mmCIF file of C-alpha atoms in Angstrom:
data_model
loop_
_atom_site.group_PDB
_atom_site.id
_atom_site.type_symbol
_atom_site.label_atom_id
_atom_site.label_comp_id
_atom_site.label_asym_id
_atom_site.label_seq_id
_atom_site.Cartn_x
_atom_site.Cartn_y
_atom_site.Cartn_z
ATOM 1 C CA MET A 1 0.000 0.000 0.000
ATOM 2 C CA VAL A 2 1.091 3.559 -0.737
ATOM 3 C CA ALA A 3 -0.380 6.175 1.599
ATOM 4 C CA SER A 4 0.340 9.778 0.711
ATOM 5 C CA ASP A 5 -0.348 13.183 2.124
ATOM 6 C CA ILE A 6 -1.436 15.744 -0.473
ATOM 7 C CA ASP A 7 -0.405 19.372 0.163
ATOM 8 C CA GLY A 8 3.352 19.951 0.117
ATOM 9 C CA THR A 9 3.919 16.275 -0.603
ATOM 10 C CA ILE A 10 2.409 15.769 -4.063
ATOM 11 C CA LEU A 11 0.464 19.015 -4.577
ATOM 12 C CA GLY A 12 2.146 22.404 -4.926
ATOM 13 C CA HIS A 13 0.961 25.903 -4.103
ATOM 14 C CA ASP A 14 -0.123 26.184 -7.736
ATOM 15 C CA GLY A 15 -2.648 23.388 -7.204
ATOM 16 C CA LYS A 16 -0.794 21.069 -9.577
ATOM 17 C CA ILE A 17 0.472 17.512 -9.289
ATOM 18 C CA SER A 18 3.485 17.036 -11.559
ATOM 19 C CA ASP A 19 3.225 14.791 -14.603
ATOM 20 C CA ARG A 20 6.026 12.630 -13.235
ATOM 21 C CA THR A 21 4.159 12.094 -9.977
ATOM 22 C CA VAL A 22 0.944 11.276 -11.838
ATOM 23 C CA ARG A 23 2.800 8.653 -13.900
ATOM 24 C CA ALA A 24 4.311 7.129 -10.769
ATOM 25 C CA PHE A 25 0.924 6.768 -9.069
ATOM 26 C CA HIS A 26 -0.608 5.282 -12.215
ATOM 27 C CA ALA A 27 2.235 2.770 -12.362
ATOM 28 C CA CYS A 28 1.594 1.791 -8.735
ATOM 29 C CA ARG A 29 -2.066 1.243 -9.482
ATOM 30 C CA GLU A 30 -1.282 -0.823 -12.579
ATOM 31 C CA ALA A 31 1.124 -2.934 -10.523
ATOM 32 C CA GLY A 32 -1.654 -3.776 -8.101
ATOM 33 C CA VAL A 33 -0.521 -1.491 -5.296
ATOM 34 C CA GLU A 34 -3.334 -0.139 -3.123
ATOM 35 C CA LEU A 35 -3.400 3.689 -3.111
ATOM 36 C CA VAL A 36 -4.890 5.787 -0.346
ATOM 37 C CA PHE A 37 -4.503 9.499 0.230
ATOM 38 C CA VAL A 38 -4.347 10.766 3.796
ATOM 39 C CA THR A 39 -4.884 14.496 4.152
ATOM 40 C CA GLY A 40 -5.902 17.332 6.406
ATOM 41 C CA ARG A 41 -8.249 18.501 3.642
ATOM 42 C CA PRO A 42 -12.017 18.067 3.912
ATOM 43 C CA PRO A 43 -13.879 16.022 1.273
ATOM 44 C CA ARG A 44 -14.933 19.114 -0.683
ATOM 45 C CA TRP A 45 -11.292 19.929 -1.496
ATOM 46 C CA LEU A 46 -10.332 16.603 -3.098
ATOM 47 C CA HIS A 47 -10.824 17.667 -6.732
ATOM 48 C CA PRO A 48 -7.062 17.590 -7.539
ATOM 49 C CA LEU A 49 -7.114 13.838 -6.912
ATOM 50 C CA GLN A 50 -10.056 13.361 -9.225
ATOM 51 C CA ASP A 51 -9.071 15.834 -11.929
ATOM 52 C CA GLN A 52 -5.331 15.167 -12.091
ATOM 53 C CA LEU A 53 -4.925 11.598 -10.872
ATOM 54 C CA GLY A 54 -8.284 10.123 -11.762
ATOM 55 C CA HIS A 55 -8.391 8.689 -8.257
ATOM 56 C CA THR A 56 -11.699 7.060 -7.346
ATOM 57 C CA GLY A 57 -10.768 5.231 -4.171
ATOM 58 C CA THR A 58 -10.855 5.949 -0.478
ATOM 59 C CA VAL A 59 -9.463 9.159 0.985
ATOM 60 C CA ILE A 60 -8.765 9.656 4.681
ATOM 61 C CA CYS A 61 -9.617 13.314 5.317
ATOM 62 C CA SER A 62 -9.439 15.893 8.099
ATOM 63 C CA ASN A 63 -6.314 14.323 9.644
ATOM 64 C CA GLY A 64 -8.009 10.975 10.136
ATOM 65 C CA ALA A 65 -11.375 12.195 11.388
ATOM 66 C CA VAL A 66 -13.192 11.355 8.136
ATOM 67 C CA VAL A 67 -13.077 8.424 5.724
ATOM 68 C CA TRP A 68 -14.521 9.337 2.338
ATOM 69 C CA ASP A 69 -15.497 7.230 -0.675
ATOM 70 C CA LEU A 70 -14.423 9.452 -3.556
ATOM 71 C CA GLU A 71 -16.136 7.470 -6.291
ATOM 72 C CA ALA A 72 -19.516 7.402 -4.553
ATOM 73 C CA GLU A 73 -18.987 10.878 -3.050
ATOM 74 C CA LYS A 74 -20.129 9.370 0.224
ATOM 75 C CA LEU A 75 -19.096 9.475 3.867
ATOM 76 C CA VAL A 76 -17.811 6.134 5.130
ATOM 77 C CA SER A 77 -17.133 7.096 8.745
ATOM 78 C CA ALA A 78 -16.391 10.073 10.969
ATOM 79 C CA ARG A 79 -15.043 10.821 14.419
ATOM 80 C CA THR A 80 -16.428 14.098 15.667
ATOM 81 C CA LEU A 81 -16.126 16.610 18.485
ATOM 82 C CA THR A 82 -19.189 17.667 20.421
ATOM 83 C CA LEU A 83 -20.244 21.296 20.437
ATOM 84 C CA ASP A 84 -19.543 21.481 24.185
ATOM 85 C CA ALA A 85 -15.980 20.260 23.647
ATOM 86 C CA VAL A 86 -15.416 22.737 20.812
ATOM 87 C CA LEU A 87 -16.616 25.696 22.861
ATOM 88 C CA GLU A 88 -14.553 24.607 25.877
ATOM 89 C CA VAL A 89 -11.433 24.274 23.700
ATOM 90 C CA ARG A 90 -12.144 27.764 22.405
ATOM 91 C CA ARG A 91 -12.393 29.107 25.962
ATOM 92 C CA VAL A 92 -9.107 27.466 26.985
ATOM 93 C CA ILE A 93 -7.219 28.797 23.964
ATOM 94 C CA LYS A 94 -8.701 32.262 24.414
ATOM 95 C CA ARG A 95 -7.326 32.335 27.972
ATOM 96 C CA LEU A 96 -3.879 31.472 26.626
ATOM 97 C CA ARG A 97 -4.030 33.601 23.486
ATOM 98 C CA PRO A 98 -6.764 36.266 23.678
ATOM 99 C CA ALA A 99 -6.184 37.282 20.042
ATOM 100 C CA ALA A 100 -6.882 33.786 18.691
ATOM 101 C CA LEU A 101 -9.622 33.350 16.097
ATOM 102 C CA PHE A 102 -11.463 30.142 15.258
ATOM 103 C CA ALA A 103 -13.208 28.081 12.621
ATOM 104 C CA ALA A 104 -14.986 24.742 12.619
ATOM 105 C CA GLU A 105 -15.136 22.102 9.898
ATOM 106 C CA THR A 106 -18.328 20.082 10.213
ATOM 107 C CA LEU A 107 -19.806 17.238 8.200
ATOM 108 C CA GLY A 108 -22.223 19.757 6.751
ATOM 109 C CA GLY A 109 -20.026 22.754 6.038
ATOM 110 C CA PHE A 110 -17.536 25.261 7.374
ATOM 111 C CA HIS A 111 -18.010 27.970 9.995
ATOM 112 C CA LEU A 112 -15.491 30.738 10.567
ATOM 113 C CA GLU A 113 -15.301 33.748 12.818
ATOM 114 C CA PRO A 114 -14.874 37.267 11.430
ATOM 115 C CA GLY A 115 -11.181 37.940 10.925
ATOM 116 C CA PHE A 116 -10.191 34.283 10.674
ATOM 117 C CA ILE A 117 -9.235 34.857 7.032
ATOM 118 C CA GLU A 118 -6.891 37.808 6.847
ATOM 119 C CA ASN A 119 -8.182 40.321 4.287
ATOM 120 C CA GLY A 120 -10.623 37.709 2.974
ATOM 121 C CA SER A 121 -7.849 36.421 0.740
ATOM 122 C CA SER A 122 -8.541 32.684 0.783
ATOM 123 C CA GLU A 123 -10.187 31.645 -2.458
ATOM 124 C CA LEU A 124 -11.085 28.223 -1.036
ATOM 125 C CA LEU A 125 -13.007 29.811 1.841
ATOM 126 C CA SER A 126 -14.527 32.749 -0.018
ATOM 127 C CA GLU A 127 -17.899 31.020 -0.279
ATOM 128 C CA PHE A 128 -18.367 31.032 3.501
ATOM 129 C CA THR A 129 -19.741 34.008 5.423
ATOM 130 C CA PRO A 130 -17.925 34.784 8.688
ATOM 131 C CA ALA A 131 -20.069 34.831 11.829
ATOM 132 C CA PRO A 132 -19.596 34.161 15.560
ATOM 133 C CA LEU A 133 -19.392 30.398 16.082
ATOM 134 C CA ALA A 134 -21.862 30.510 18.948
ATOM 135 C CA GLU A 135 -24.422 31.812 16.461
ATOM 136 C CA THR A 136 -23.763 29.400 13.596
ATOM 137 C CA LEU A 137 -22.870 26.117 15.283
ATOM 138 C CA VAL A 138 -25.761 24.117 16.707
ATOM 139 C CA THR A 139 -25.857 21.122 19.023
ATOM 140 C CA ASP A 140 -26.292 18.638 16.194
ATOM 141 C CA ASP A 141 -23.273 19.902 14.223
ATOM 142 C CA ALA A 142 -20.632 17.175 13.965
ATOM 143 C CA VAL A 143 -17.262 18.964 14.128
ATOM 144 C CA VAL A 144 -14.469 16.939 12.531
ATOM 145 C CA LYS A 145 -11.803 19.625 12.769
ATOM 146 C CA PHE A 146 -11.584 22.760 14.893
ATOM 147 C CA LEU A 147 -9.112 25.449 13.825
ATOM 148 C CA ALA A 148 -7.400 28.139 15.875
ATOM 149 C CA ILE A 149 -5.218 30.852 14.353
ATOM 150 C CA VAL A 150 -3.031 33.658 15.717
ATOM 151 C CA ARG A 151 -1.112 36.312 13.802
ATOM 152 C CA GLU A 152 2.039 36.303 15.913
ATOM 153 C CA GLY A 153 4.648 33.662 16.693
ATOM 154 C CA THR A 154 5.151 30.274 15.102
ATOM 155 C CA ALA A 155 2.813 27.338 14.774
ATOM 156 C CA ASP A 156 5.312 25.212 16.721
ATOM 157 C CA ASP A 157 5.210 27.595 19.690
ATOM 158 C CA PHE A 158 1.419 27.868 19.497
ATOM 159 C CA LEU A 159 1.127 24.069 19.469
ATOM 160 C CA ALA A 160 3.527 23.643 22.392
ATOM 161 C CA GLU A 161 1.458 26.072 24.456
ATOM 162 C CA VAL A 162 -1.996 24.806 23.538
ATOM 163 C CA ALA A 163 -1.667 21.027 23.175
ATOM 164 C CA PRO A 164 -1.081 20.227 26.877
ATOM 165 C CA ALA A 165 -3.866 22.581 27.940
ATOM 166 C CA VAL A 166 -6.529 20.942 25.765
ATOM 167 C CA GLU A 167 -5.337 17.325 25.544
ATOM 168 C CA HIS A 168 -8.266 16.131 27.679
ATOM 169 C CA LEU A 169 -10.628 17.714 25.155
ATOM 170 C CA ALA A 170 -8.897 17.469 21.778
ATOM 171 C CA SER A 171 -5.731 16.389 19.989
ATOM 172 C CA ALA A 172 -3.791 19.192 18.324
ATOM 173 C CA THR A 173 -1.407 19.449 15.387
ATOM 174 C CA HIS A 174 -0.532 21.827 12.558
ATOM 175 C CA SER A 175 0.154 21.579 8.835
ATOM 176 C CA SER A 176 0.195 25.033 7.231
ATOM 177 C CA PRO A 177 3.716 26.360 6.546
ATOM 178 C CA GLY A 178 4.176 29.952 7.588
ATOM 179 C CA VAL A 179 0.812 30.170 9.358
ATOM 180 C CA SER A 180 0.304 29.883 13.121
ATOM 181 C CA MET A 181 -2.799 27.734 12.861
ATOM 182 C CA LEU A 182 -3.685 24.663 14.894
ATOM 183 C CA GLU A 183 -5.931 21.812 13.789
ATOM 184 C CA LEU A 184 -7.811 20.104 16.597
ATOM 185 C CA ALA A 185 -9.749 16.846 16.555
ATOM 186 C CA LEU A 186 -11.217 14.253 18.860
ATOM 187 C CA PRO A 187 -8.558 13.001 21.313
ATOM 188 C CA GLY A 188 -6.618 10.090 19.885
ATOM 189 C CA VAL A 189 -7.548 10.841 16.288
ATOM 190 C CA ASN A 190 -4.729 11.238 13.797
ATOM 191 C CA LYS A 191 -3.770 10.010 10.345
ATOM 192 C CA ALA A 192 -2.036 6.871 11.631
ATOM 193 C CA VAL A 193 -5.015 5.621 13.650
ATOM 194 C CA THR A 194 -7.403 5.720 10.722
ATOM 195 C CA LEU A 195 -4.848 4.526 8.173
ATOM 196 C CA SER A 196 -3.947 1.508 10.309
ATOM 197 C CA GLU A 197 -7.620 0.566 10.574
ATOM 198 C CA TYR A 198 -8.114 0.962 6.835
ATOM 199 C CA ALA A 199 -5.032 -1.098 6.018
ATOM 200 C CA ALA A 200 -6.016 -3.827 8.480
ATOM 201 C CA ALA A 201 -9.439 -4.108 6.851
ATOM 202 C CA LEU A 202 -7.617 -4.913 3.598
ATOM 203 C CA GLY A 203 -5.318 -7.397 5.295
ATOM 204 C CA ILE A 204 -2.305 -5.091 4.970
ATOM 205 C CA GLY A 205 0.133 -4.642 7.840
ATOM 206 C CA ALA A 206 2.271 -1.622 8.649
ATOM 207 C CA GLU A 207 5.338 -3.392 7.269
ATOM 208 C CA ASP A 208 3.771 -3.321 3.785
ATOM 209 C CA VAL A 209 2.859 0.375 3.830
ATOM 210 C CA VAL A 210 4.929 3.096 2.172
ATOM 211 C CA ALA A 211 3.834 6.509 3.496
ATOM 212 C CA PHE A 212 4.745 10.045 2.464
ATOM 213 C CA GLY A 213 4.248 13.290 4.376
ATOM 214 C CA ASP A 214 5.829 16.629 5.161
ATOM 215 C CA MET A 215 4.288 18.273 8.225
ATOM 216 C CA PRO A 216 3.600 17.607 11.929
ATOM 217 C CA ASN A 217 0.126 16.232 11.145
ATOM 218 C CA ASP A 218 1.959 13.430 9.285
ATOM 219 C CA ILE A 219 4.250 12.439 12.163
ATOM 220 C CA GLU A 220 2.185 9.560 13.562
ATOM 221 C CA MET A 221 1.575 8.146 10.077
ATOM 222 C CA LEU A 222 5.272 8.305 9.175
ATOM 223 C CA ARG A 223 6.200 6.541 12.396
ATOM 224 C CA TRP A 224 3.543 3.858 11.972
ATOM 225 C CA ALA A 225 4.265 2.913 8.363
ATOM 226 C CA GLY A 226 6.904 0.282 7.768
ATOM 227 C CA HIS A 227 8.421 2.622 5.191
ATOM 228 C CA GLY A 228 7.784 6.229 6.195
ATOM 229 C CA TYR A 229 9.267 8.934 3.982
ATOM 230 C CA ALA A 230 9.330 12.586 4.985
ATOM 231 C CA MET A 231 9.893 15.113 2.233
ATOM 232 C CA ALA A 232 13.309 16.767 2.343
ATOM 233 C CA SER A 233 11.370 20.023 1.994
ATOM 234 C CA GLY A 234 9.221 19.161 5.006
ATOM 235 C CA HIS A 235 9.039 20.247 8.634
ATOM 236 C CA PRO A 236 12.027 19.209 10.786
ATOM 237 C CA GLU A 237 9.782 17.254 13.174
ATOM 238 C CA ALA A 238 8.318 15.235 10.309
ATOM 239 C CA ILE A 239 11.810 14.512 8.994
ATOM 240 C CA ARG A 240 12.947 13.346 12.430
ATOM 241 C CA ALA A 241 9.877 11.132 12.817
ATOM 242 C CA ALA A 242 10.248 9.329 9.496
ATOM 243 C CA GLY A 243 12.538 6.395 9.002
ATOM 244 C CA GLN A 244 13.608 7.656 5.588
ATOM 245 C CA GLN A 245 13.672 10.843 3.556
ATOM 246 C CA ALA A 246 12.281 11.502 0.093
ATOM 247 C CA PRO A 247 13.914 14.135 -2.112
ATOM 248 C CA HIS A 248 12.591 17.714 -2.081
ATOM 249 C CA PHE A 249 9.064 18.349 -3.317
ATOM 250 C CA ASP A 250 10.439 20.491 -6.143
ATOM 251 C CA ASP A 251 12.422 17.467 -7.334
ATOM 252 C CA ASP A 252 9.344 15.195 -7.486
ATOM 253 C CA GLY A 253 10.507 13.398 -4.358
ATOM 254 C CA VAL A 254 7.515 11.081 -4.089
ATOM 255 C CA ALA A 255 7.832 10.059 -7.728
ATOM 256 C CA GLN A 256 11.541 9.366 -7.292
ATOM 257 C CA VAL A 257 10.918 7.014 -4.375
ATOM 258 C CA LEU A 258 8.042 5.234 -6.117
ATOM 259 C CA GLU A 259 10.051 4.813 -9.298
ATOM 260 C CA SER A 260 12.907 3.270 -7.332
ATOM 261 C CA ARG A 261 10.699 0.932 -5.353
ATOM 262 C CA LEU A 262 8.783 -0.172 -8.450
ATOM 263 C CA ALA A 263 12.047 -0.743 -10.326
ATOM 264 C CA SER A 264 13.178 -3.070 -7.530
ATOM 265 C CA LEU A 265 10.047 -5.117 -8.317
ATOM 266 C CA GLY A 266 10.854 -5.127 -12.002
ATOM 267 C CA VAL A 267 8.274 -2.489 -12.895
ATOM 268 C CA GLN A 268 9.446 0.242 -15.247
ATOM 269 C CA ILE A 269 7.543 3.498 -15.708
ATOM 270 C CA SER A 270 7.222 4.632 -19.305
#
């Protein structure tokens, strides 16, 4: 099995997956290798996989909180935070960082506070109208990912301060380079937990999984996989966590590793 993160691992800031990487994934599929993508993205942002890779399989979304059937466009499973937990996490973080702003990814949509998007510059979030979370979230909303952002300091420092304070309520990580934004989920939920369950259901053990990632939200997955590769262009913590390193994203690092591993099986990519 090949399990790959998306952003910063195979997808660039331009929203493109390189032709070389596309060929490598197609070769894996033709060789009978199971492909699964494991991302912090929600299901509505998976179009690069469909449009550029023609992927129709399972995608593990929202850092492991959601399993999505891409072909059927259907939810397979979800692990969600309660509204009470979300609001308590918000209160705790506000005590630590009064300037923090928040957003919530639910199974039904996205809710963000005014100011969460600086200057309204995010094209992906432009369709959503900012409003106080207490006004837009309701008891029945199933929150799969809660986001907290600050405009000062680093994401690493923000995580180090917040994670211990909320660990009884939520797990915390981060994945956005250059942005001090935390991603919070149900305690114990991460990419590795859901990937291991998915692989086990297919009769695949960790020793037969090749995983790629680049950021702290990939750490558990890279440690769990028998062959975990952090991108050379990735976060230092991800690189330390992985057993091996893939070349830089700009050098099609994932494709290089896949080509090499397929060649060792006698599979050549045309």
